[in-house]
Tab-separated table of C-alpha atoms in Angstrom:
chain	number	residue	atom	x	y	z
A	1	UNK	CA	-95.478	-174.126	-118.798
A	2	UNK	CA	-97.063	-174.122	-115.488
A	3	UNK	CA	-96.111	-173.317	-112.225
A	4	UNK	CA	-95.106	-176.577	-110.496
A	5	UNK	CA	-96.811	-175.616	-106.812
A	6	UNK	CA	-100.400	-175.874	-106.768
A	7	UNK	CA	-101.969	-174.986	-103.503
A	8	UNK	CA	-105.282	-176.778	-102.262
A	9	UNK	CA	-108.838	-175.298	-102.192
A	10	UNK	CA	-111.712	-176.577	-100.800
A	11	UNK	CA	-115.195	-174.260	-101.599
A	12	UNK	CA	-119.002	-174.757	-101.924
A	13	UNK	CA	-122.302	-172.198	-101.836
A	14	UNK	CA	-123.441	-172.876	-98.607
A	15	UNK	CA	-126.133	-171.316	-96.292
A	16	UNK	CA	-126.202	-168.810	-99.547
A	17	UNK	CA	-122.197	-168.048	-98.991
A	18	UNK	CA	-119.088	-169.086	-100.393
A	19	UNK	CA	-116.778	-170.404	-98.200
A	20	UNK	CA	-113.104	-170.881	-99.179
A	21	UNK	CA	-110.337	-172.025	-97.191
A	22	UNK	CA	-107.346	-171.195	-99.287
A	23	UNK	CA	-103.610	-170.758	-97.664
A	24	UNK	CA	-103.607	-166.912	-98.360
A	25	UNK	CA	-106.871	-166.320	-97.140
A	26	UNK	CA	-110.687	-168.196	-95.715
A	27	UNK	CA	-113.955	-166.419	-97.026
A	28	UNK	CA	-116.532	-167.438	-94.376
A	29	UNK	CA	-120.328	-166.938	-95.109
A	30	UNK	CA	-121.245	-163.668	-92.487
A	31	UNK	CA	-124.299	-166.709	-91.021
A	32	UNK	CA	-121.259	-168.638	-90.175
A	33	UNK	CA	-118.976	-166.147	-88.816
A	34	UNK	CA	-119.353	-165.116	-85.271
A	35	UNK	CA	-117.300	-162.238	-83.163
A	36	UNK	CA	-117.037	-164.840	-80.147
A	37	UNK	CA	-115.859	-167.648	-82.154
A	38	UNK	CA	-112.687	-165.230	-83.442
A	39	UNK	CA	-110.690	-167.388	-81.683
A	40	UNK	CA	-111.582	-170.496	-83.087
A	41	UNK	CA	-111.354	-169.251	-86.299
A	42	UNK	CA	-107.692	-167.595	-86.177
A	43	UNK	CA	-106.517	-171.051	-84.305
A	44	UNK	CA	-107.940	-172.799	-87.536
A	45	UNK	CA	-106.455	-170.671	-90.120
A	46	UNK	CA	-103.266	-170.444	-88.452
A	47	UNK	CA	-103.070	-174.541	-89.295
A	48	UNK	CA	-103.377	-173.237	-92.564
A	49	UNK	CA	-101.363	-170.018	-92.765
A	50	UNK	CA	-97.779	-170.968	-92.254
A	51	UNK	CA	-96.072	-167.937	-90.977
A	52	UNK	CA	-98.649	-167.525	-87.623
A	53	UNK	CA	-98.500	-164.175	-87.924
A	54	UNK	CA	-101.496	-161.565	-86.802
A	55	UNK	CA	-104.445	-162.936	-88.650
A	56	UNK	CA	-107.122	-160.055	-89.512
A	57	UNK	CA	-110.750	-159.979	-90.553
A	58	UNK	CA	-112.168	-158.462	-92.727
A	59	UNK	CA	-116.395	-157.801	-93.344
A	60	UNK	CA	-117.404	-157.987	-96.898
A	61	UNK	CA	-121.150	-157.333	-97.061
A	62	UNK	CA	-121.606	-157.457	-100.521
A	63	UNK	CA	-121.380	-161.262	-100.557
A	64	UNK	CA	-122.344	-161.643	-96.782
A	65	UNK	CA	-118.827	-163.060	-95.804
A	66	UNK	CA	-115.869	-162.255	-93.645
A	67	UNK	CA	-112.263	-162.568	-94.951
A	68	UNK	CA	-109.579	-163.513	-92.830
A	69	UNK	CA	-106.285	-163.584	-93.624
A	70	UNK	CA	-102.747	-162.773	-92.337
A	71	UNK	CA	-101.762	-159.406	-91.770
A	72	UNK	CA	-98.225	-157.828	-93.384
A	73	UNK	CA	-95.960	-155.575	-91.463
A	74	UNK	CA	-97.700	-152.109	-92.688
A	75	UNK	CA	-101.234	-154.218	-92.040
A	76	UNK	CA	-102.285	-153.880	-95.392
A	77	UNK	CA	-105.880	-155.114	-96.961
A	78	UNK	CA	-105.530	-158.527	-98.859
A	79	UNK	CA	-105.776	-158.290	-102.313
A	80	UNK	CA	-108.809	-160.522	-102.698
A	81	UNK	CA	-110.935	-157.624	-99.835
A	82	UNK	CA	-109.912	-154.958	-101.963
A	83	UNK	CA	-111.051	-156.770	-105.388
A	84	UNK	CA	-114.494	-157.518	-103.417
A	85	UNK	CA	-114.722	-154.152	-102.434
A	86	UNK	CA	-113.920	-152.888	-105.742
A	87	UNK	CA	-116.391	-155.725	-108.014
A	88	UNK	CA	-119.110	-153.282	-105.975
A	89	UNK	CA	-118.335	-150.677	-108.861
A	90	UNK	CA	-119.051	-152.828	-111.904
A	91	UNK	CA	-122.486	-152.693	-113.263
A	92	UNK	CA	-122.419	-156.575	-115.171
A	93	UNK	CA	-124.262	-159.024	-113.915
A	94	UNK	CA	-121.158	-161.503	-114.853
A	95	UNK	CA	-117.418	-160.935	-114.714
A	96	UNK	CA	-114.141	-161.841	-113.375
A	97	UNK	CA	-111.771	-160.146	-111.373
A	98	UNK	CA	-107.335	-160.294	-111.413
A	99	UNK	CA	-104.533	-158.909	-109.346
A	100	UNK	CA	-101.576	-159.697	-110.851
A	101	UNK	CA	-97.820	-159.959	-110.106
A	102	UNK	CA	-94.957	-161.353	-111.543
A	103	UNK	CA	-95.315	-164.577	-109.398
A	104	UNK	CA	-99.007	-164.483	-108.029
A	105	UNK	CA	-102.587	-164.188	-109.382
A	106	UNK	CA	-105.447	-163.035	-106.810
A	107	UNK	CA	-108.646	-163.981	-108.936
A	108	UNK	CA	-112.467	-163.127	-107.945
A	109	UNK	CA	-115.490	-165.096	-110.206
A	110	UNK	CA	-118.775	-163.164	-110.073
A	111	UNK	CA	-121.813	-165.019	-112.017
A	112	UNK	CA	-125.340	-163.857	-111.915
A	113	UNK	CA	-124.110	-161.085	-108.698
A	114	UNK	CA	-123.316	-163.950	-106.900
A	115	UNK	CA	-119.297	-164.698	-105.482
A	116	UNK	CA	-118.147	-168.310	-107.421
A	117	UNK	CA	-114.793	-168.113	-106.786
A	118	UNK	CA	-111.899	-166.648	-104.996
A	119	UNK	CA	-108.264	-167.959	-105.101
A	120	UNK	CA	-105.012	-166.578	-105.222
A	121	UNK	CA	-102.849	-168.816	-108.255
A	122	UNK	CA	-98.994	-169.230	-107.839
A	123	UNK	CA	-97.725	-167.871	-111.515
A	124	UNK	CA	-94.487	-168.123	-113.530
A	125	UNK	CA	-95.834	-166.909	-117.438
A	126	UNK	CA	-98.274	-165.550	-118.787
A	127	UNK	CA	-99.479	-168.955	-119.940
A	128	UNK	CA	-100.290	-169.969	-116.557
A	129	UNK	CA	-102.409	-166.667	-116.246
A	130	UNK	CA	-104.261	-167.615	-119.435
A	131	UNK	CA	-104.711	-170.675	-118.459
A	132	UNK	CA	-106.091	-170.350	-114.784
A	133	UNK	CA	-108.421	-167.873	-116.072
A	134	UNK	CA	-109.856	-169.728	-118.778
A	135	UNK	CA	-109.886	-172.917	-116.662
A	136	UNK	CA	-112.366	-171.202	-113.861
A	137	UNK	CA	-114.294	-169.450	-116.438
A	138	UNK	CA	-114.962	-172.468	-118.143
A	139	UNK	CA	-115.483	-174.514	-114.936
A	140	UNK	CA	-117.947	-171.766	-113.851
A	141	UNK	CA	-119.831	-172.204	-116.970
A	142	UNK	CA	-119.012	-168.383	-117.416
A	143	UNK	CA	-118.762	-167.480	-121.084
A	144	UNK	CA	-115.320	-166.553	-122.202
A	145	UNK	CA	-116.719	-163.253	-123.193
A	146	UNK	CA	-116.817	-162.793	-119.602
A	147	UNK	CA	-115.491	-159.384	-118.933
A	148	UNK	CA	-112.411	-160.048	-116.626
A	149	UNK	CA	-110.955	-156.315	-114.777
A	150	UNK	CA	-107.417	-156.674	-115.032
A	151	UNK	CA	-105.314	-155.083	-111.754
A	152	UNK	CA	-101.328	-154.837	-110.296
A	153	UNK	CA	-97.965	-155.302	-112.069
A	154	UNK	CA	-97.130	-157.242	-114.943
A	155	UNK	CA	-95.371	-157.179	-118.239
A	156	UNK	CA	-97.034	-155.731	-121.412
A	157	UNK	CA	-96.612	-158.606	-123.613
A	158	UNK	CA	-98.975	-161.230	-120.904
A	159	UNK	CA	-101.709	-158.648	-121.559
A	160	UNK	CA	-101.637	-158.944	-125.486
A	161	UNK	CA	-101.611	-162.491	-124.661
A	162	UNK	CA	-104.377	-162.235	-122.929
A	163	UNK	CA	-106.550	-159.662	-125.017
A	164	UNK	CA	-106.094	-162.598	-127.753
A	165	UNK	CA	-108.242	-164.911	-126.021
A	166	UNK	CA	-110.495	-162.800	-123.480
A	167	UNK	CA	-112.407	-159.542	-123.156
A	168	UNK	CA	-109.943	-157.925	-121.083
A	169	UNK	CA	-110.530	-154.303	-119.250
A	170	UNK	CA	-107.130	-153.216	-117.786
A	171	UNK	CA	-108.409	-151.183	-114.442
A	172	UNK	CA	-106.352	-148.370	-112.248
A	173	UNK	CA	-103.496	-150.029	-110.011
A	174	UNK	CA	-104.566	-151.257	-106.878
């Protein structure tokens, strides 16, 4: 069954970046991003982020982008910086990236080197996991032999679920 709250995402490759405004977190292409228009930025995404809390960001020069994104109490790196940071590390050309936890999914697309995708999924089952991954592999046009590096804390049984339908390479914790 799927999760009944579906959050909104708007992205497209532009200027040679992704940019997605999601409510966890906004990737903005680095041509796009500016230090003096910080505040303009955090004014924007906190219309999006409902708790107005400290908004951080975050360089990612791998994909020439900035993620911003609201800061926990211990000011913690988002799960989608530390994916990006870690997709550095893996040599194919094309694969997919998951955080998981018992109620969220942080996913990262890579196709051809280039960022396709970033989103963090609301999650109930194992199901929904299944089916959010196959549904932006296949919307990618990435080939469901698609390596996808498997992260976080979830039950055993959603990854023999999941090892039934993709390649799946369980990674260290994050």
């Amino acid at each position: 069954m799927m999760s009944g709250q579906h959050h909104t995402e708007k992205e497209f490759v532009k200027h040679g970046g992704l940019f997605s405004l999601t409510p966890h977190f906004t990737l903005v292409p680095e041509q796009l991003y500016r230090e003096e228009d910080n505040d303009l930025w955090l004014n924007f995404l906190r219309e999006h982020i409902p708790h107005n809390q400290h908004i951080t960001a975050e360089a990612i020069p791998l994909y020439g982008c900035v993620c911003l994104y609201e800061a926990d109490e211990q000011n913690r790196q988002h799960a989608v910086c530390h994916l990006l940071e870690l997709s550095e590390q893996i040599a194919d050309v094309s694969f997919a990236m998951a955080y998981l936890t018992e109620q969220s999914m942080v996913w990262i697309a890579v196709k051809n080197k280039q960022l396709q995708h970033a989103m963090v999924y609301d999650i109930a089952s194992s199901t929904d996991v299944l089916y959010y991954m196959l549904n932006a592999l296949t919307q990618l046009d990435l080939q469901i032999g698609t390596p996808v590096y498997l992260y976080g804390e979830y039950p055993a049984d959603w990854l023999s679920l999941l090892k039934e339908y993709l390649i799946i390479i369980t990674a260290n914790r994050l």
